[in-house]
Tab-separated table of C-alpha atoms in Angstrom:
chain	number	residue	atom	x	y	z
R	1349	UNK	CA	19.838	-15.475	20.743
R	1350	UNK	CA	21.834	-14.670	17.570
R	1351	UNK	CA	18.676	-13.540	15.733
R	1352	UNK	CA	17.630	-11.236	18.568
R	1353	UNK	CA	21.115	-9.714	18.712
R	1354	UNK	CA	21.157	-9.185	14.952
R	1355	UNK	CA	17.705	-7.572	15.015
R	1356	UNK	CA	18.712	-5.296	17.886
R	1357	UNK	CA	21.922	-4.220	16.132
R	1358	UNK	CA	20.091	-3.579	12.856
R	1359	UNK	CA	17.449	-1.437	14.562
R	1360	UNK	CA	20.154	0.449	16.429
R	1361	UNK	CA	21.949	1.090	13.148
R	1362	UNK	CA	18.795	2.352	11.429
R	1363	UNK	CA	17.975	4.542	14.416
R	1364	UNK	CA	21.450	6.075	14.392
R	1365	UNK	CA	21.834	6.526	10.628
R	1366	UNK	CA	21.830	10.164	9.614
R	1367	UNK	CA	19.021	10.800	7.077
R	1368	UNK	CA	21.423	12.883	4.948
R	1369	UNK	CA	23.861	9.957	4.778
R	1370	UNK	CA	21.097	7.547	3.777
R	1371	UNK	CA	20.020	9.966	1.048
R	1372	UNK	CA	23.566	10.164	-0.279
R	1373	UNK	CA	23.931	6.363	-0.338
R	1374	UNK	CA	20.582	6.014	-2.105
R	1375	UNK	CA	21.637	8.511	-4.780
R	1376	UNK	CA	24.922	6.676	-5.413
R	1377	UNK	CA	23.069	3.374	-5.786
R	1378	UNK	CA	20.588	5.012	-8.193
R	1379	UNK	CA	23.418	6.130	-10.463
R	1380	UNK	CA	24.907	2.642	-10.343
R	1381	UNK	CA	21.520	1.064	-11.181
R	1382	UNK	CA	21.153	3.439	-14.132
R	1383	UNK	CA	24.569	2.588	-15.551
R	1384	UNK	CA	23.875	-1.130	-15.194
R	1385	UNK	CA	20.545	-0.852	-17.016
R	1386	UNK	CA	22.050	1.362	-19.696
R	1387	UNK	CA	24.841	-1.139	-20.409
R	1388	UNK	CA	23.088	-4.477	-19.917
R	1389	UNK	CA	19.383	-4.108	-20.778
R	1390	UNK	CA	18.644	-4.058	-24.548
R	1391	UNK	CA	15.274	-2.298	-24.250
R	1392	UNK	CA	16.687	0.384	-21.982
R	1393	UNK	CA	19.620	1.056	-24.333
R	1394	UNK	CA	17.088	1.577	-27.123
R	1395	UNK	CA	14.942	3.786	-24.892
R	1396	UNK	CA	17.880	6.074	-24.066
R	1397	UNK	CA	18.903	6.205	-27.726
R	1398	UNK	CA	15.397	7.281	-28.741
R	1399	UNK	CA	15.534	10.060	-26.131
R	1400	UNK	CA	19.039	11.113	-27.205
R	1401	UNK	CA	20.553	10.366	-23.786
R	1402	UNK	CA	24.134	9.148	-23.503
R	1403	UNK	CA	24.820	7.139	-20.352
R	1404	UNK	CA	28.354	8.540	-20.175
R	1405	UNK	CA	26.986	12.067	-19.558
R	1406	UNK	CA	25.039	11.008	-16.438
R	1407	UNK	CA	27.605	11.537	-13.683
R	1408	UNK	CA	25.677	13.192	-10.831
R	1409	UNK	CA	22.260	12.772	-9.303
R	1410	UNK	CA	21.363	16.177	-10.770
R	1411	UNK	CA	22.212	14.834	-14.256
R	1412	UNK	CA	20.103	11.769	-13.480
R	1413	UNK	CA	17.031	13.762	-12.438
R	1414	UNK	CA	17.329	16.299	-15.243
R	1415	UNK	CA	18.239	14.168	-18.248
R	1416	UNK	CA	17.057	10.594	-17.668
R	1417	UNK	CA	13.482	10.187	-18.978
R	1418	UNK	CA	10.774	8.416	-16.998
R	1419	UNK	CA	9.632	4.887	-17.706
R	1420	UNK	CA	6.113	3.553	-17.216
R	1421	UNK	CA	4.113	0.456	-18.112
R	1422	UNK	CA	3.513	1.648	-21.686
R	1423	UNK	CA	7.214	2.119	-22.443
R	1424	UNK	CA	8.169	-1.219	-20.879
R	1425	UNK	CA	5.650	-4.027	-20.436
R	1426	UNK	CA	3.193	-2.890	-23.112
R	1427	UNK	CA	5.879	-2.193	-25.698
R	1428	UNK	CA	7.692	-5.467	-25.045
R	1429	UNK	CA	4.724	-7.699	-24.244
R	1430	UNK	CA	5.810	-10.113	-26.993
R	1431	UNK	CA	9.521	-9.943	-26.200
R	1432	UNK	CA	9.937	-9.390	-22.469
R	1433	UNK	CA	13.505	-10.702	-22.629
R	1434	UNK	CA	14.606	-7.297	-23.913
R	1435	UNK	CA	13.647	-5.789	-20.533
R	1436	UNK	CA	15.970	-8.226	-18.745
R	1437	UNK	CA	19.672	-8.015	-17.891
R	1438	UNK	CA	21.694	-9.273	-20.895
R	1439	UNK	CA	18.391	-9.848	-22.707
R	1440	UNK	CA	17.964	-13.296	-21.153
R	1441	UNK	CA	15.553	-15.082	-18.819
R	1442	UNK	CA	17.684	-17.529	-16.843
R	1443	UNK	CA	17.444	-19.173	-13.413
R	1444	UNK	CA	14.053	-17.601	-12.658
R	1445	UNK	CA	12.490	-18.956	-9.490
R	1446	UNK	CA	9.095	-17.254	-9.804
R	1447	UNK	CA	7.043	-14.848	-11.906
R	1448	UNK	CA	4.837	-12.288	-10.131
R	1449	UNK	CA	2.037	-10.637	-12.106
R	1450	UNK	CA	0.330	-7.310	-11.468
R	1451	UNK	CA	-3.439	-7.221	-10.981
R	1452	UNK	CA	-4.167	-5.766	-14.407
R	1453	UNK	CA	-6.066	-2.909	-12.733
R	1454	UNK	CA	-4.914	-0.502	-15.465
R	1455	UNK	CA	-5.853	-2.907	-18.241
R	1456	UNK	CA	-2.208	-3.859	-18.740
R	1457	UNK	CA	-0.230	-6.588	-17.011
R	1458	UNK	CA	3.321	-6.162	-15.781
R	1459	UNK	CA	5.671	-8.701	-14.242
R	1460	UNK	CA	8.501	-9.218	-11.819
R	1461	UNK	CA	10.919	-12.032	-12.586
R	1462	UNK	CA	12.585	-13.265	-9.415
R	1463	UNK	CA	15.730	-15.374	-9.410
R	1464	UNK	CA	16.998	-17.573	-6.595
R	1465	UNK	CA	19.251	-14.878	-5.109
R	1466	UNK	CA	16.327	-12.455	-4.954
R	1467	UNK	CA	14.143	-15.066	-3.265
R	1468	UNK	CA	16.720	-15.498	-0.502
R	1469	UNK	CA	17.102	-11.741	0.005
R	1470	UNK	CA	13.343	-11.230	-0.128
R	1471	UNK	CA	12.808	-13.895	2.525
R	1472	UNK	CA	15.464	-12.339	4.749
R	1473	UNK	CA	13.894	-8.879	4.357
R	1474	UNK	CA	10.399	-10.203	5.097
R	1475	UNK	CA	11.615	-12.152	8.124
R	1476	UNK	CA	13.361	-9.071	9.486
R	1477	UNK	CA	10.193	-6.974	9.087
R	1478	UNK	CA	7.994	-9.674	10.623
R	1479	UNK	CA	10.372	-10.038	13.562
R	1480	UNK	CA	10.813	-6.281	13.981
R	1481	UNK	CA	7.078	-5.499	13.933
R	1482	UNK	CA	5.493	-8.700	15.300
R	1483	UNK	CA	8.353	-10.377	17.211
R	1484	UNK	CA	7.811	-13.631	15.323
R	1485	UNK	CA	11.255	-14.882	16.359
R	1486	UNK	CA	9.925	-15.369	19.900
R	1487	UNK	CA	6.206	-15.907	19.286
R	1488	UNK	CA	4.796	-18.936	17.505
R	1489	UNK	CA	3.042	-17.287	14.569
R	1490	UNK	CA	0.534	-18.352	11.938
R	1491	UNK	CA	0.500	-16.064	8.891
R	1492	UNK	CA	-2.645	-16.370	6.778
R	1493	UNK	CA	-1.971	-15.130	3.268
R	1494	UNK	CA	-5.274	-14.273	1.612
R	1495	UNK	CA	-3.836	-12.122	-1.166
R	1496	UNK	CA	-5.335	-12.936	-4.579
R	1497	UNK	CA	-3.715	-14.286	-7.745
R	1498	UNK	CA	-1.463	-16.777	-6.005
R	1499	UNK	CA	0.835	-14.124	-4.534
R	1500	UNK	CA	3.363	-15.865	-2.300
R	1501	UNK	CA	5.014	-14.658	0.898
R	1502	UNK	CA	8.374	-16.241	1.690
R	1503	UNK	CA	9.393	-16.641	5.331
R	1504	UNK	CA	11.465	-19.021	7.423
R	1505	UNK	CA	10.113	-17.795	10.759
R	1506	UNK	CA	6.340	-18.279	10.515
R	1507	UNK	CA	3.848	-20.935	9.502
R	1508	UNK	CA	2.097	-19.802	6.305
R	1509	UNK	CA	-1.417	-20.758	5.237
R	1510	UNK	CA	-2.136	-19.739	1.624
R	1511	UNK	CA	-5.919	-19.397	1.394
R	1512	UNK	CA	-6.228	-16.957	-1.510
R	1513	UNK	CA	-9.602	-15.169	-1.492
R	1514	UNK	CA	-11.722	-17.901	0.078
R	1515	UNK	CA	-13.312	-16.496	3.262
R	1516	UNK	CA	-14.580	-19.946	4.247
R	1517	UNK	CA	-11.005	-21.311	4.247
R	1518	UNK	CA	-9.723	-18.294	6.207
R	1519	UNK	CA	-12.422	-18.737	8.856
R	1520	UNK	CA	-11.896	-22.509	9.055
R	1521	UNK	CA	-8.119	-22.112	9.389
R	1522	UNK	CA	-8.492	-19.609	12.230
R	1523	UNK	CA	-11.024	-21.788	14.040
R	1524	UNK	CA	-8.815	-24.864	13.650
R	1525	UNK	CA	-5.370	-23.474	14.439
R	1526	UNK	CA	-5.767	-20.312	16.572
R	1527	UNK	CA	-5.351	-22.213	19.828
R	1528	UNK	CA	-2.061	-23.714	18.627
R	1529	UNK	CA	-0.339	-20.362	17.987
R	1530	UNK	CA	0.614	-17.335	20.060
R	1531	UNK	CA	-0.582	-14.938	17.364
R	1532	UNK	CA	-2.077	-14.753	13.878
R	1533	UNK	CA	-1.136	-12.334	11.110
R	1534	UNK	CA	-3.843	-11.914	8.462
R	1535	UNK	CA	-2.676	-10.387	5.163
R	1536	UNK	CA	-5.213	-9.313	2.547
R	1537	UNK	CA	-7.207	-6.597	0.800
R	1538	UNK	CA	-9.486	-4.197	2.701
R	1539	UNK	CA	-12.927	-5.386	1.594
R	1540	UNK	CA	-11.973	-9.063	1.711
R	1541	UNK	CA	-10.603	-8.799	5.246
R	1542	UNK	CA	-13.760	-6.925	6.243
R	1543	UNK	CA	-15.820	-9.860	4.972
R	1544	UNK	CA	-13.616	-12.390	6.791
R	1545	UNK	CA	-13.926	-10.565	10.123
R	1546	UNK	CA	-17.686	-10.075	9.827
R	1547	UNK	CA	-18.394	-13.590	8.544
R	1548	UNK	CA	-16.037	-15.004	11.179
R	1549	UNK	CA	-17.970	-13.288	13.962
R	1550	UNK	CA	-21.218	-14.720	12.568
R	1551	UNK	CA	-19.561	-18.176	12.453
R	1552	UNK	CA	-18.750	-17.980	16.155
R	1553	UNK	CA	-15.145	-16.751	16.198
R	1554	UNK	CA	-14.530	-14.670	19.323
R	1555	UNK	CA	-12.063	-12.232	17.802
R	1556	UNK	CA	-11.350	-10.471	21.070
R	1557	UNK	CA	-9.882	-13.687	22.491
R	1558	UNK	CA	-7.375	-14.151	19.642
R	1559	UNK	CA	-4.095	-12.257	19.333
R	1560	UNK	CA	-4.607	-10.871	15.824
R	1561	UNK	CA	-2.569	-8.619	13.561
R	1562	UNK	CA	-3.780	-7.439	10.162
R	1563	UNK	CA	-1.681	-6.221	7.239
R	1564	UNK	CA	-3.703	-4.671	4.417
R	1565	UNK	CA	-2.646	-4.122	0.813
R	1566	UNK	CA	-3.914	-3.639	-2.737
R	1567	UNK	CA	-5.408	-0.181	-1.989
R	1568	UNK	CA	-5.159	2.721	0.454
R	1569	UNK	CA	-6.464	1.922	3.949
R	1570	UNK	CA	-9.179	4.352	5.125
R	1571	UNK	CA	-8.441	5.423	8.689
R	1572	UNK	CA	-12.059	4.899	9.699
R	1573	UNK	CA	-11.888	1.320	8.403
R	1574	UNK	CA	-8.919	0.748	10.719
R	1575	UNK	CA	-11.124	2.014	13.557
R	1576	UNK	CA	-13.943	-0.315	12.479
R	1577	UNK	CA	-11.610	-3.337	12.370
R	1578	UNK	CA	-10.256	-2.374	15.790
R	1579	UNK	CA	-13.806	-2.377	17.154
R	1580	UNK	CA	-14.406	-5.916	15.858
R	1581	UNK	CA	-11.116	-7.175	17.317
R	1582	UNK	CA	-11.495	-5.318	20.617
R	1583	UNK	CA	-8.398	-3.166	20.093
R	1584	UNK	CA	-7.497	0.439	20.716
R	1585	UNK	CA	-7.039	1.858	17.174
R	1586	UNK	CA	-4.226	4.120	18.442
R	1587	UNK	CA	-1.396	1.573	18.692
R	1588	UNK	CA	1.042	1.315	21.559
R	1589	UNK	CA	4.019	-0.971	22.032
R	1590	UNK	CA	1.954	-3.741	23.602
R	1591	UNK	CA	-0.997	-3.788	21.210
R	1592	UNK	CA	-1.785	-5.642	18.034
R	1593	UNK	CA	-1.194	-3.944	14.720
R	1594	UNK	CA	-3.677	-3.121	11.973
R	1595	UNK	CA	-1.366	-1.701	9.342
R	1596	UNK	CA	-0.947	-1.410	5.613
R	1597	UNK	CA	1.691	-1.957	2.978
R	1598	UNK	CA	2.015	-0.710	-0.583
R	1599	UNK	CA	3.723	-2.688	-3.277
R	1600	UNK	CA	4.066	-2.777	-7.047
R	1601	UNK	CA	4.219	-6.232	-8.608
R	1602	UNK	CA	7.023	-5.374	-11.026
R	1603	UNK	CA	9.171	-3.904	-8.236
R	1604	UNK	CA	8.220	-5.554	-4.957
R	1605	UNK	CA	5.264	-6.392	-2.726
R	1606	UNK	CA	6.414	-4.377	0.300
R	1607	UNK	CA	7.965	-1.122	-0.908
R	1608	UNK	CA	6.235	1.297	1.465
R	1609	UNK	CA	4.883	0.250	4.847
R	1610	UNK	CA	3.293	1.570	8.019
R	1611	UNK	CA	4.670	1.179	11.525
R	1612	UNK	CA	2.893	1.709	14.841
R	1613	UNK	CA	4.567	5.105	15.131
R	1614	UNK	CA	3.401	6.196	11.686
R	1615	UNK	CA	-0.134	4.996	12.359
R	1616	UNK	CA	-0.226	7.233	15.430
R	1617	UNK	CA	0.927	10.178	13.297
R	1618	UNK	CA	-1.646	9.494	10.580
R	1619	UNK	CA	-4.442	9.369	13.132
R	1620	UNK	CA	-3.080	12.620	14.515
R	1621	UNK	CA	-3.307	14.073	10.992
R	1622	UNK	CA	-6.941	12.985	10.861
R	1623	UNK	CA	-7.723	14.767	14.139
R	1624	UNK	CA	-5.627	17.906	13.603
R	1625	UNK	CA	-6.170	19.395	10.129
R	1626	UNK	CA	-3.728	22.273	10.707
R	1627	UNK	CA	-0.972	19.814	11.575
R	1628	UNK	CA	-1.796	17.767	8.465
R	1629	UNK	CA	-1.672	20.833	6.226
R	1630	UNK	CA	1.672	21.870	7.722
R	1631	UNK	CA	3.138	18.405	7.192
R	1632	UNK	CA	1.523	17.755	3.806
R	1633	UNK	CA	0.178	20.861	2.079
R	1634	UNK	CA	-1.169	19.131	-1.033
R	1635	UNK	CA	-4.765	17.881	-1.375
R	1636	UNK	CA	-5.904	18.999	2.094
R	1637	UNK	CA	-9.369	17.417	1.806
R	1638	UNK	CA	-8.015	13.868	1.543
R	1639	UNK	CA	-6.024	11.877	4.086
R	1640	UNK	CA	-3.006	10.127	2.521
R	1641	UNK	CA	-1.245	7.066	3.861
R	1642	UNK	CA	2.027	7.906	5.601
R	1643	UNK	CA	4.639	5.213	5.050
R	1644	UNK	CA	8.344	4.551	5.436
R	1645	UNK	CA	10.662	2.895	2.930
R	1646	UNK	CA	14.233	1.658	2.770
R	1647	UNK	CA	16.245	4.110	0.613
R	1648	UNK	CA	18.917	1.455	0.057
R	1649	UNK	CA	16.372	-0.716	-1.772
R	1650	UNK	CA	14.553	2.005	-3.722
R	1651	UNK	CA	15.370	5.519	-4.858
R	1652	UNK	CA	12.160	7.533	-4.646
R	1653	UNK	CA	11.342	10.723	-6.531
R	1654	UNK	CA	8.353	12.876	-7.433
R	1655	UNK	CA	7.063	13.679	-10.907
R	1656	UNK	CA	5.154	16.964	-10.387
R	1657	UNK	CA	1.528	17.292	-11.516
R	1658	UNK	CA	-1.223	19.849	-11.119
R	1659	UNK	CA	-2.637	21.057	-7.780
R	1660	UNK	CA	0.639	20.503	-5.905
R	1661	UNK	CA	0.566	16.733	-6.357
R	1662	UNK	CA	3.088	14.384	-7.933
R	1663	UNK	CA	3.329	10.860	-9.244
R	1664	UNK	CA	5.722	8.604	-7.345
R	1665	UNK	CA	8.760	7.492	-9.350
R	1666	UNK	CA	10.935	4.544	-8.278
R	1667	UNK	CA	14.346	3.203	-9.203
R	1668	UNK	CA	15.035	-0.375	-8.155
R	1669	UNK	CA	18.399	-0.475	-6.354
R	1670	UNK	CA	18.552	-4.239	-5.821
R	1671	UNK	CA	21.581	-5.632	-7.618
R	1672	UNK	CA	19.903	-8.989	-8.294
R	1673	UNK	CA	16.957	-7.427	-10.184
R	1674	UNK	CA	16.286	-9.302	-13.420
R	1675	UNK	CA	14.296	-6.351	-14.823
R	1676	UNK	CA	16.106	-3.282	-13.412
R	1677	UNK	CA	13.537	-0.485	-13.764
R	1678	UNK	CA	14.967	3.048	-13.603
R	1679	UNK	CA	12.862	6.168	-12.893
R	1680	UNK	CA	9.686	4.083	-13.218
R	1681	UNK	CA	6.462	6.042	-12.764
R	1682	UNK	CA	4.085	3.840	-10.768
R	1683	UNK	CA	1.242	6.395	-11.290
R	1684	UNK	CA	0.283	6.512	-7.622
R	1685	UNK	CA	-0.110	10.115	-6.516
R	1686	UNK	CA	2.014	11.103	-3.569
R	1687	UNK	CA	4.828	13.248	-2.252
R	1688	UNK	CA	8.115	12.569	-0.484
R	1689	UNK	CA	8.369	13.601	3.171
R	1690	UNK	CA	11.809	13.968	4.688
R	1691	UNK	CA	12.453	12.849	8.236
R	1692	UNK	CA	13.707	16.364	9.013
R	1693	UNK	CA	10.415	17.933	7.872
R	1694	UNK	CA	8.447	15.425	9.946
R	1695	UNK	CA	10.594	16.144	13.008
R	1696	UNK	CA	10.309	19.942	12.632
R	1697	UNK	CA	6.541	19.870	12.058
R	1698	UNK	CA	5.882	17.620	15.042
R	1699	UNK	CA	7.984	19.936	17.219
R	1700	UNK	CA	6.214	23.067	15.942
R	1701	UNK	CA	2.835	21.652	17.001
R	1702	UNK	CA	4.007	20.265	20.325
R	1703	UNK	CA	3.926	16.626	19.204
R	1704	UNK	CA	7.633	15.755	19.546
R	1705	UNK	CA	6.728	12.592	21.476
R	1706	UNK	CA	5.280	11.197	18.217
R	1707	UNK	CA	8.670	11.196	16.469
R	1708	UNK	CA	9.576	7.725	15.095
R	1709	UNK	CA	12.699	6.098	16.442
R	1710	UNK	CA	13.934	4.877	13.052
R	1711	UNK	CA	14.875	7.842	10.891
R	1712	UNK	CA	13.897	6.605	7.454
R	1713	UNK	CA	12.393	8.801	4.729
R	1714	UNK	CA	8.647	8.732	4.152
R	1715	UNK	CA	6.035	9.112	1.459
R	1716	UNK	CA	2.466	10.347	1.646
R	1717	UNK	CA	0.350	8.371	-0.836
R	1718	UNK	CA	-3.190	9.168	-2.025
R	1719	UNK	CA	-3.583	6.427	-4.633
R	1720	UNK	CA	-4.403	6.652	-8.333
R	1721	UNK	CA	-8.078	7.204	-9.014
R	1722	UNK	CA	-10.235	10.315	-8.690
R	1723	UNK	CA	-13.177	11.834	-10.457
R	1724	UNK	CA	-13.390	15.532	-11.337
R	1725	UNK	CA	-16.701	17.154	-10.470
R	1726	UNK	CA	-18.267	20.206	-12.081
R	1727	UNK	CA	-17.791	22.102	-8.839
R	1728	UNK	CA	-14.023	21.789	-9.293
R	1729	UNK	CA	-13.666	19.215	-6.504
R	1730	UNK	CA	-11.513	16.137	-7.170
R	1731	UNK	CA	-13.326	13.282	-5.427
R	1732	UNK	CA	-11.262	10.239	-4.511
R	1733	UNK	CA	-12.791	6.860	-3.649
R	1734	UNK	CA	-10.832	7.073	-0.380
R	1735	UNK	CA	-12.835	10.187	0.589
R	1736	UNK	CA	-16.090	8.240	0.166
R	1737	UNK	CA	-14.673	5.256	2.060
R	1738	UNK	CA	-13.736	7.429	5.032
R	1739	UNK	CA	-17.369	8.597	5.172
R	1740	UNK	CA	-18.949	5.156	4.780
R	1741	UNK	CA	-16.751	3.626	7.513
R	1742	UNK	CA	-17.222	6.541	9.900
R	1743	UNK	CA	-20.432	5.151	11.406
R	1744	UNK	CA	-20.404	1.546	12.605
R	1745	UNK	CA	-24.035	0.797	11.749
R	1746	UNK	CA	-23.367	1.825	8.133
R	1747	UNK	CA	-19.999	0.062	7.875
R	1748	UNK	CA	-21.396	-3.264	9.063
R	1749	UNK	CA	-24.193	-3.211	6.465
R	1750	UNK	CA	-22.216	-2.554	3.263
R	1751	UNK	CA	-19.725	-4.684	1.340
R	1752	UNK	CA	-17.391	-1.720	0.853
R	1753	UNK	CA	-17.899	-1.737	-2.912
R	1754	UNK	CA	-19.368	1.275	-4.699
R	1755	UNK	CA	-19.160	3.008	-8.068
R	1756	UNK	CA	-18.575	6.704	-8.750
R	1757	UNK	CA	-19.590	8.246	-12.096
R	1758	UNK	CA	-20.779	11.478	-13.631
R	1759	UNK	CA	-24.447	11.748	-14.529
R	1760	UNK	CA	-26.872	14.416	-15.727
R	1761	UNK	CA	-27.747	15.047	-12.096
R	1762	UNK	CA	-24.076	15.552	-11.235
R	1763	UNK	CA	-22.232	12.867	-9.289
R	1764	UNK	CA	-23.706	9.382	-9.119
R	1765	UNK	CA	-22.736	7.122	-6.185
R	1766	UNK	CA	-23.929	3.498	-6.322
R	1767	UNK	CA	-23.458	1.461	-3.138
R	1768	UNK	CA	-23.798	-2.280	-2.511
R	1769	UNK	CA	-25.247	-3.523	0.776
R	1770	UNK	CA	-24.246	-6.868	2.285
R	1771	UNK	CA	-25.989	-10.083	1.318
R	1772	UNK	CA	-27.479	-10.401	4.803
R	1773	UNK	CA	-28.681	-6.776	5.026
R	1774	UNK	CA	-32.347	-6.075	4.246
R	1775	UNK	CA	-32.605	-2.693	2.551
R	1776	UNK	CA	-34.629	-0.310	4.686
R	1777	UNK	CA	-35.702	3.297	4.337
R	1778	UNK	CA	-33.857	4.118	7.557
R	1779	UNK	CA	-30.516	2.760	6.298
R	1780	UNK	CA	-30.943	4.461	2.907
R	1781	UNK	CA	-31.668	7.817	4.519
R	1782	UNK	CA	-28.738	7.444	6.916
R	1783	UNK	CA	-26.289	6.784	4.065
R	1784	UNK	CA	-27.725	9.561	1.885
R	1785	UNK	CA	-27.636	12.132	4.680
R	1786	UNK	CA	-24.032	11.269	5.521
R	1787	UNK	CA	-22.814	11.580	1.925
R	1788	UNK	CA	-24.848	14.650	0.935
R	1789	UNK	CA	-23.737	16.504	4.061
R	1790	UNK	CA	-20.039	15.866	3.461
R	1791	UNK	CA	-19.566	15.846	-0.332
R	1792	UNK	CA	-19.466	19.374	-1.809
R	1793	UNK	CA	-21.338	18.502	-5.005
R	1794	UNK	CA	-24.768	17.615	-6.295
R	1795	UNK	CA	-25.082	13.870	-5.915
R	1796	UNK	CA	-27.442	11.109	-6.972
R	1797	UNK	CA	-27.096	8.292	-4.430
R	1798	UNK	CA	-28.400	4.798	-5.179
R	1799	UNK	CA	-28.222	2.034	-2.571
R	1800	UNK	CA	-28.670	-1.472	-3.963
R	1801	UNK	CA	-29.509	-4.756	-2.285
R	1802	UNK	CA	-26.514	-7.073	-2.669
R	1803	UNK	CA	-27.782	-9.015	-5.700
R	1804	UNK	CA	-29.060	-5.942	-7.553
R	1805	UNK	CA	-25.690	-4.150	-7.564
R	1806	UNK	CA	-24.971	-3.752	-11.317
R	1807	UNK	CA	-21.180	-3.676	-11.134
R	1808	UNK	CA	-20.346	-7.260	-10.208
R	1809	UNK	CA	-23.044	-9.054	-8.225
R	1810	UNK	CA	-20.945	-11.943	-6.987
R	1811	UNK	CA	-17.556	-10.412	-6.231
R	1812	UNK	CA	-14.690	-12.878	-6.208
R	1813	UNK	CA	-12.039	-10.475	-4.799
R	1814	UNK	CA	-9.578	-11.894	-7.337
R	1815	UNK	CA	-9.278	-8.531	-9.068
R	1816	UNK	CA	-9.134	-5.005	-7.718
R	1817	UNK	CA	-12.539	-3.390	-7.672
R	1818	UNK	CA	-12.925	-0.404	-10.021
R	1819	UNK	CA	-14.515	2.378	-7.953
R	1820	UNK	CA	-14.693	4.841	-10.860
């Protein structure tokens, strides 16, 4: 009873909070985080000195944005790889409960050091989100964590099965325990979850009889892949209050595993963006040919900014506002391309297009995120892997015959696209022609398309899913 009352009051508070007030509180916390890092972190003091910035001159958020230089992996974890203590408060590593590593996707590892206070707060935040979205306080819930690299999820409200990236264990666990729980939450990466669902169906799991939720991470979720997963699970991909959720979350190992996240309301808006290009361009003018993820975040945990780039895009920049942070990163460029979207802009745009009934109840700020990688083509088109994924998952009979892994590169013929079929899929002329026609029709560039049988794919024949796949 107490938990339900607390959840209700918290949601009511978030729903009633004025966005302008939240913004003001976030800015004040950002200034406080900066002053703490400037006074207590040896590496950051040196960084400011090298950039001729005096902490005493940073008094307003305008000073902060104008004068405080950006951090990134090179100026932090690469520079201090042999002396990470200098990135920590007081230059010490004490009372650390756990160390979380990044995937090394960029060729450089970064870390989050989590103390006992952070673990408690992290568990409370995760439990609130799980209860808010999945009602785990009232439903007996099994959470299957199939994230790679030993990434842990801390919760006091659900049963957790840590399977890592072993599809056989995931399938066995679901077969064994599904009947003992009201619902299952499966957390993993897009291609791995795809394999689990498809292999599970072949192993006799009747997905449509199980109350399933899926939370996807590691990379941007293609909207057509959400539709494909919904088809397997027997769900309507446009979520309502009573339906299961297929959603995504975006995290950064050195800052947190759940920084930006989807809700059912935001999923409805993103699918609306996919259907109504004019609405999408009014809401998010940048990069109109690609569909970004639309996610909320808590501005009292992170201060979010943009670092402008070419073509109207920006890199997302984060300041960690959590007082317990061992490595308090300030104006840290995570190198994911995206833009900030205010709740006011979302509200006004929905109203202008007659979609006011789509407005989220909780008035938190949002980001639109495209991801990191893209390849520039001679025709002047910037091709993202997400654009290709949307095409490949558009047609069910293509989606169910590929692993989801492909490689984009430039060749003498123009763009080269190499695609891996599933282990159980015999390569046929019909399937090859179907894939080629789909891609050639929709990609505005000369393209050489090669479809490989599973074992002939030259970019990692036996994929372990332990490391992010490099699409470019």
